[in-house]
Structure formats: structure tokens, C-alpha cells
């Protein structure tokens, strides 16, 4: 059987890391696409030369032509610009919306059967626009944010509790922005939820609140340190987890920016919710019950995403 084909649209910091991870995990052959001439070709050649040392079999190709993504099984989109210190994700909307138009059209023409994972910010609006421009079915176009935000939450919790990261589970829902909703009640250490751990005296409510806020600010903390761009290792590995779930039909339950129509009281928009990813793409949205506080935070986050969608429609009337 032929190897799966993974097309990476955008060969920048995240795109290069995605290519490395996809090759080392032997998820398939990799095509790196970018508008910058030489960048995807150079990265593909450099990464291919890791093969003999790391012992993987994958063909890596760099290109500036959409024709080379033909027949891709998975497309992961990072094309666009990242933020710099002082910028919010929303400041990227104008530039990245235009990029989503060309990427959506490229995927529509050359890889209409792919499972598409968008990473470009502002995430919830860009994945919606990409779906609109590509015309692919909603369950085959998804945004990566929740896996990353949950990983940040899990990391901070494992440090606080001094336990293995493997034993910490967490959920972060809502839009991928300042209003994201780390779900304290549904996050656990070895199955014990965080409110119970506070009652047991293992941490304090104040420390937990601090970790929740640090999770919300997790992207900005890294932008502030790097100064020239945003996080790329953890975003890449998070998207690879989603791609692997699709390619291997793993039925993983992962928080993703998915198209929600009916669940959570929403009527047709992309926002971060728990989903099941398998060979069918987004196979299910897990409509968990929120309490009044969680619902209020989720509603606020949904409103923030709706504001971005309105901004997209104002910029590009074809989306209205
Ligand atoms: P960067 O290293 O700048 O790579 C972006 C690449 O896109 C560059 O190589 C550009 O040449 C290329 N590009 C620009 N326009 C086009 C186009 N029209 N077609 C194809 N390629 C194009 O950025 P990065 O890899 O660090 O980040 C990429 C995106 O991911 C940014 O929008 C970030 O804000 C976003 N991001 C999202 C998350 C989430 O959790 C959702 C996390 C981190 C970064």
C-alpha cells in the first residue's frame, strides 16, 4: 500500500517542525509548500538528510506549486504571519484572511479529499474562512488549538503537583484567544479532578487560578521571550497528534476547533469543543454539560469568535 501523503502549507517555523515530526513518526511522505522560493525546498532537503541518522523512510519534497499537493490525505495549514510582542492573535486577521483564500482555493483544486488541520491565527476565524474558501465538508476541516492549550495547562499542573505529565489530563474549550476556557472541573491528576485536589490541600485555589491564567496567556509568554515569532514545537506536535488520529483511525477524544451546529446550543460556527477524530475526520462532538460559571465563560469566548467572524465578513464580502 502506498504511504499516506501529508501536505504542509506553510514551511516556516511550525511547518518545518511538522515535517520533521511526520517523517520521524513515519506518518507518510511529506510535501512542504510555501510561497517563499527555496525555503520549502531547502527545508525538505535538510530534513531528508536526517533520514539515514534517524532511520526513517519518508520522501520529503519542497515546492512552490500547489500541483504538488495533489491527492494529499492530510493538509496542515500554517501559511500566514505569526504575531510579534505586543500583538494579539486578532491583529493578524487582515493579512491571514487573504492567505486563507489562496490556500483554500489551492486545497479545493488539488486535495479536495484531504483532512485539513488549520493552525494559522486567529485560529477559530481562520479555520472557518479556510472551510468557506475550500468548500470541503465541515467534518474534514478542523482547527488545532485545544490540544496545545490543554498541553500547556497539563504542563503547568504537572509542575505544580510534581507528578508525571502523563498522569495529568486537561480540557481547554472555547476560542483560541484571551477568553479560552480551561475546564478545571474536567481536568484531573490520575483521575482526581482539580477541585477535589484543592479540597485535599494538594494545592490552593489561588495557585490553581494562577495556572489557569498562565494557560490563557501561554502563547503570549512565549512570544514575549522569543521576540521574533511565536511558539512552534508544541503547536506542531499537537497538530501531528490530530493528523495521526485521522490517519490511524484512532478515535482520539481531543479538544479541537470544530464546526458546531446544534451541540453546545450553537448554530453553525467553529469553536473549541471536545471531539472524536478518526478515519471519518471529526466523527463526533462531545456535548458535555457546563455549569453556570463555565457556560458564562464559554459564551463570552463564543462572542469573541463571533466578533472575528463579523470582521472577516466586513473585509471579504464574499464570506457574508
Ligand atoms: P512562520 O515561521 O512565519 O511561517 C509562516 C510561513 O507561511 C512562512 O514561511 C511564509 O512564507 C508562509 N506564507 C505566507 N503567506 C503564504 C501563502 N499565501 N501561501 C503559502 N505560504 C505562505 O510562522 P509560524 O510557522 O511560526 O506560525 C504560522 C501560523 O501559526 C501563524 O499564523 C501563527 O500565529 C499560528 N500559530 C497558531 C497557534 C495555535 O495554537 C493555533 C500556535 C502558534 C502559532
mmCIF file of C-alpha atoms and ligand atoms in Angstrom, residues 9-16 33-36 39 43 66 77-83 89 92 96 98-100 102-103 118-123 143-146 148-149 152 176 229-232 235, ligand 1:
data_model
loop_
_atom_site.group_PDB
_atom_site.id
_atom_site.type_symbol
_atom_site.label_atom_id
_atom_site.label_comp_id
_atom_site.label_asym_id
_atom_site.label_seq_id
_atom_site.Cartn_x
_atom_site.Cartn_y
_atom_site.Cartn_z
ATOM 1 C CA UNK A 9 1.005 24.513 3.558
ATOM 2 C CA UNK A 10 3.483 26.960 5.052
ATOM 3 C CA UNK A 11 7.108 25.935 5.550
ATOM 4 C CA UNK A 12 8.013 28.323 8.345
ATOM 5 C CA UNK A 13 8.781 27.509 11.973
ATOM 6 C CA UNK A 14 5.779 25.260 12.554
ATOM 7 C CA UNK A 15 5.801 23.832 9.007
ATOM 8 C CA UNK A 16 9.427 22.674 9.307
ATOM 9 C CA UNK A 33 4.587 24.099 0.206
ATOM 10 C CA UNK A 34 5.374 27.800 0.642
ATOM 11 C CA UNK A 35 5.280 30.966 -1.473
ATOM 12 C CA UNK A 36 8.841 31.740 -0.394
ATOM 13 C CA UNK A 39 12.537 27.758 1.741
ATOM 14 C CA UNK A 43 13.992 22.514 4.486
ATOM 15 C CA UNK A 66 0.038 23.678 -5.472
ATOM 16 C CA UNK A 77 -2.015 24.820 7.196
ATOM 17 C CA UNK A 78 0.385 27.258 8.863
ATOM 18 C CA UNK A 79 0.654 29.740 5.988
ATOM 19 C CA UNK A 80 0.492 33.380 7.032
ATOM 20 C CA UNK A 81 2.182 35.542 9.624
ATOM 21 C CA UNK A 82 2.717 34.899 13.343
ATOM 22 C CA UNK A 83 2.434 37.601 15.992
ATOM 23 C CA UNK A 89 -3.749 36.917 17.588
ATOM 24 C CA UNK A 92 -3.253 39.061 12.278
ATOM 25 C CA UNK A 96 -4.035 35.957 7.209
ATOM 26 C CA UNK A 98 -6.132 36.782 2.333
ATOM 27 C CA UNK A 99 -3.710 33.899 2.801
ATOM 28 C CA UNK A 100 -6.595 31.553 3.718
ATOM 29 C CA UNK A 102 -5.380 31.336 -1.697
ATOM 30 C CA UNK A 103 -4.737 28.259 0.458
ATOM 31 C CA UNK A 118 -5.615 24.729 10.271
ATOM 32 C CA UNK A 119 -3.129 26.316 12.681
ATOM 33 C CA UNK A 120 -2.978 29.867 11.291
ATOM 34 C CA UNK A 121 -4.221 32.559 13.716
ATOM 35 C CA UNK A 122 -6.638 33.956 14.729
ATOM 36 C CA UNK A 123 -7.477 30.284 14.718
ATOM 37 C CA UNK A 143 -8.538 23.840 13.782
ATOM 38 C CA UNK A 144 -5.686 22.957 16.142
ATOM 39 C CA UNK A 145 -5.736 24.905 19.392
ATOM 40 C CA UNK A 146 -7.308 22.867 22.199
ATOM 41 C CA UNK A 148 -1.948 22.835 22.548
ATOM 42 C CA UNK A 149 -3.799 24.884 25.170
ATOM 43 C CA UNK A 152 0.179 23.964 28.332
ATOM 44 C CA UNK A 176 -8.159 30.192 20.999
ATOM 45 C CA UNK A 229 7.817 34.897 16.364
ATOM 46 C CA UNK A 230 5.562 32.570 18.287
ATOM 47 C CA UNK A 231 5.655 29.041 19.710
ATOM 48 C CA UNK A 232 6.280 26.271 17.210
ATOM 49 C CA UNK A 235 1.885 23.659 18.228
HETATM 50 P P1 LIG B 1 6.287 31.488 10.129
HETATM 51 O O1 LIG B 1 7.542 30.863 10.611
HETATM 52 O O2 LIG B 1 6.317 32.932 9.768
HETATM 53 O O3 LIG B 1 5.769 30.628 8.881
HETATM 54 C C1 LIG B 1 4.695 31.034 8.087
HETATM 55 C C2 LIG B 1 5.036 30.668 6.655
HETATM 56 O O4 LIG B 1 3.884 30.957 5.850
HETATM 57 C C3 LIG B 1 6.209 31.459 6.053
HETATM 58 O O5 LIG B 1 7.218 30.561 5.617
HETATM 59 C C4 LIG B 1 5.586 32.225 4.889
HETATM 60 O O6 LIG B 1 6.436 32.339 3.771
HETATM 61 C C5 LIG B 1 4.386 31.350 4.582
HETATM 62 N N1 LIG B 1 3.336 32.022 3.826
HETATM 63 C C6 LIG B 1 2.921 33.305 3.907
HETATM 64 N N2 LIG B 1 1.930 33.535 3.024
HETATM 65 C C7 LIG B 1 1.707 32.345 2.382
HETATM 66 C C8 LIG B 1 0.817 31.927 1.359
HETATM 67 N N3 LIG B 1 -0.060 32.784 0.812
HETATM 68 N N4 LIG B 1 0.865 30.641 0.960
HETATM 69 C C9 LIG B 1 1.754 29.779 1.494
HETATM 70 N N5 LIG B 1 2.635 30.121 2.454
HETATM 71 C C10 LIG B 1 2.605 31.383 2.895
HETATM 72 O O7 LIG B 1 5.107 31.306 11.205
HETATM 73 P P2 LIG B 1 4.863 30.049 12.197
HETATM 74 O O8 LIG B 1 5.095 28.787 11.460
HETATM 75 O O9 LIG B 1 5.569 30.304 13.483
HETATM 76 O O10 LIG B 1 3.305 30.250 12.513
HETATM 77 C C11 LIG B 1 2.357 30.047 11.488
HETATM 78 C C12 LIG B 1 0.959 30.456 11.958
HETATM 79 O O11 LIG B 1 0.551 29.632 13.043
HETATM 80 C C13 LIG B 1 0.842 31.915 12.451
HETATM 81 O O12 LIG B 1 -0.371 32.476 11.957
HETATM 82 C C14 LIG B 1 0.768 31.758 13.958
HETATM 83 O O13 LIG B 1 0.073 32.815 14.581
HETATM 84 C C15 LIG B 1 -0.004 30.460 14.064
HETATM 85 N N6 LIG B 1 0.095 29.762 15.350
HETATM 86 C C16 LIG B 1 -1.029 29.181 15.822
HETATM 87 C C17 LIG B 1 -1.005 28.502 17.018
HETATM 88 C C18 LIG B 1 -2.257 27.850 17.531
HETATM 89 O O14 LIG B 1 -2.242 27.262 18.570
HETATM 90 C C19 LIG B 1 -3.488 27.960 16.774
HETATM 91 C C20 LIG B 1 0.184 28.410 17.757
HETATM 92 C C21 LIG B 1 1.328 29.005 17.240
HETATM 93 C C22 LIG B 1 1.285 29.695 16.021
#
